[in-house]
Amino acid sequence: MVELPLGVKLRPILIEQRDCPAYQYVTVIDDIDDGLPWYHDIWNFVESGEYPAEPSKKDQLALRR
């Protein structure tokens, strides 16, 4: 415990407990099921230098990196 001077206001810290590991929440967000593995765009870029259909500048940069 910590003693605080009178008049000091603290905001409570909210701690949530999840039912699933954090990585499952990330994978559930992307519900696109095109039948291709997750690394298909990367593989295609390495092999042929082609970007996926209609990539944004951010997507292009991520693939090059």
XYZ file of N, CA and C in Angstrom:
195
model
N 0.838 -1.175 0.000
C 0.000 0.000 0.000
C 0.883 1.238 0.000
N 0.336 2.328 -0.477
C 1.057 3.594 -0.547
C 0.212 4.655 0.136
N 0.834 5.458 0.945
C 0.111 6.565 1.570
C 0.171 7.770 0.640
N -0.983 8.382 0.434
C -1.071 9.560 -0.419
C -1.480 10.754 0.425
N -0.960 11.930 0.067
C -1.370 13.124 0.790
C -2.854 13.415 0.567
N -3.476 14.115 1.489
C -4.882 14.483 1.345
C -5.065 15.373 0.128
N -6.158 15.194 -0.572
C -6.469 16.025 -1.729
C -5.957 15.458 -3.043
N -5.166 14.420 -3.002
C -4.665 13.804 -4.230
C -5.723 12.857 -4.767
N -6.053 13.035 -6.060
C -7.065 12.191 -6.680
C -6.380 11.233 -7.649
N -6.783 10.010 -7.597
C -6.251 8.987 -8.492
C -7.374 8.403 -9.334
N -7.026 8.101 -10.561
C -7.980 7.398 -11.416
C -7.795 5.910 -11.203
N -8.876 5.160 -11.175
C -8.742 3.712 -10.989
C -8.134 3.060 -12.235
N -7.422 1.984 -12.021
C -6.847 1.215 -13.116
C -7.765 0.031 -13.366
N -8.243 -0.086 -14.591
C -9.121 -1.190 -14.956
C -8.286 -2.312 -15.547
N -8.405 -3.483 -15.000
C -7.676 -4.644 -15.489
C -8.703 -5.664 -15.959
N -8.592 -6.036 -17.228
C -9.521 -6.999 -17.793
C -8.852 -8.364 -17.900
N -9.632 -9.383 -17.693
C -9.132 -10.737 -17.883
C -9.817 -11.309 -19.109
N -9.031 -11.753 -20.055
C -9.576 -12.274 -21.308
C -9.764 -13.783 -21.241
N -10.695 -14.270 -22.047
C -10.951 -15.700 -22.117
C -9.950 -16.413 -23.019
N -9.423 -15.689 -24.007
C -8.510 -16.263 -24.983
C -7.186 -15.510 -24.939
N -6.109 -16.131 -25.414
C -4.839 -15.403 -25.525
C -4.961 -14.236 -26.505
N -4.141 -13.229 -26.339
C -4.225 -12.009 -27.149
C -4.087 -12.286 -28.636
N -3.229 -13.226 -29.019
C -3.027 -13.476 -30.442
C -4.288 -14.006 -31.119
N -5.181 -14.654 -30.378
C -6.418 -15.129 -30.986
C -7.341 -13.974 -31.329
N -7.341 -12.913 -30.537
C -8.173 -11.762 -30.850
C -7.717 -11.098 -32.137
N -6.432 -11.095 -32.385
C -5.899 -10.482 -33.604
C -6.287 -11.301 -34.822
N -6.206 -12.601 -34.734
C -6.531 -13.429 -35.890
C -8.029 -13.463 -36.172
N -8.848 -13.261 -35.159
C -10.297 -13.275 -35.365
C -10.748 -12.024 -36.116
N -10.021 -10.925 -35.985
C -10.396 -9.675 -36.647
C -10.379 -9.842 -38.153
N -9.405 -10.558 -38.678
C -9.275 -10.730 -40.122
C -10.076 -11.952 -40.557
N -11.323 -11.731 -40.922
C -12.209 -12.830 -41.288
C -12.218 -13.117 -42.783
N -11.253 -12.606 -43.522
C -11.194 -12.838 -44.960
C -10.649 -14.245 -45.190
N -11.461 -15.099 -45.773
C -11.026 -16.456 -46.055
C -11.056 -16.653 -47.563
N -9.907 -16.431 -48.187
C -9.827 -16.594 -49.630
C -9.186 -17.922 -50.019
N -8.943 -18.788 -49.021
C -8.374 -20.088 -49.285
C -6.871 -20.089 -49.466
N -6.246 -18.925 -49.344
C -4.800 -18.808 -49.502
C -4.140 -18.716 -48.137
N -2.886 -19.165 -48.019
C -2.200 -19.026 -46.737
C -1.910 -17.557 -46.434
N -1.660 -17.235 -45.178
C -1.458 -15.845 -44.753
C -0.256 -15.214 -45.445
N 0.706 -16.001 -45.861
C 1.937 -15.477 -46.446
C 1.889 -15.418 -47.979
N 0.742 -15.657 -48.575
C 0.628 -15.701 -50.033
C 1.111 -14.412 -50.703
N 0.677 -13.267 -50.213
C 1.085 -11.993 -50.826
C 2.596 -11.784 -50.720
N 3.173 -12.176 -49.594
C 4.618 -12.037 -49.409
C 5.347 -12.952 -50.387
N 4.902 -14.195 -50.458
C 5.520 -15.168 -51.351
C 5.437 -14.692 -52.798
N 4.282 -14.228 -53.202
C 4.076 -13.759 -54.566
C 4.984 -12.562 -54.866
N 5.147 -11.661 -53.914
C 6.007 -10.494 -54.128
C 7.466 -10.916 -54.260
N 7.912 -11.852 -53.439
C 9.307 -12.322 -53.509
C 9.564 -13.040 -54.828
N 8.629 -13.865 -55.242
C 8.810 -14.658 -56.464
C 8.724 -13.816 -57.733
N 7.719 -12.960 -57.826
C 7.474 -12.265 -59.096
C 7.586 -10.745 -59.010
N 7.690 -10.200 -57.791
C 7.772 -8.751 -57.642
C 6.441 -8.048 -57.830
N 5.355 -8.801 -57.840
C 4.021 -8.230 -58.045
C 3.328 -7.987 -56.721
N 2.654 -6.848 -56.644
C 1.857 -6.526 -55.459
C 0.473 -7.140 -55.601
N -0.246 -7.336 -54.498
C -1.632 -7.802 -54.598
C -2.506 -6.743 -55.283
N -3.707 -7.114 -55.625
C -4.616 -6.187 -56.310
C -4.905 -4.969 -55.436
N -4.768 -3.798 -55.998
C -5.051 -2.510 -55.349
C -4.367 -2.339 -53.996
N -3.043 -2.432 -53.938
C -2.368 -2.228 -52.651
C -2.247 -0.742 -52.322
N -2.302 -0.421 -51.046
C -2.064 0.957 -50.634
C -0.550 1.171 -50.558
N -0.124 2.406 -50.441
C 1.306 2.704 -50.309
C 1.877 2.032 -49.063
N 1.085 1.989 -48.000
C 1.518 1.350 -46.754
C 1.722 -0.157 -46.962
N 0.811 -0.799 -47.709
C 0.932 -2.219 -48.003
C 2.165 -2.501 -48.859
N 2.411 -1.640 -49.841
C 3.584 -1.803 -50.690
C 4.871 -1.709 -49.867
N 4.932 -0.725 -48.988
C 6.104 -0.557 -48.153
C 6.308 -1.765 -47.234
N 5.234 -2.260 -46.664
C 5.322 -3.416 -45.775
C 5.822 -4.655 -46.519
N 5.361 -4.855 -47.728
C 5.812 -6.005 -48.506
C 7.295 -5.881 -48.867
N 7.733 -4.699 -49.241
C 9.155 -4.505 -49.584
C 10.048 -4.748 -48.371
N 9.598 -4.361 -47.218
C 10.401 -4.564 -46.001
C 10.445 -6.014 -45.639
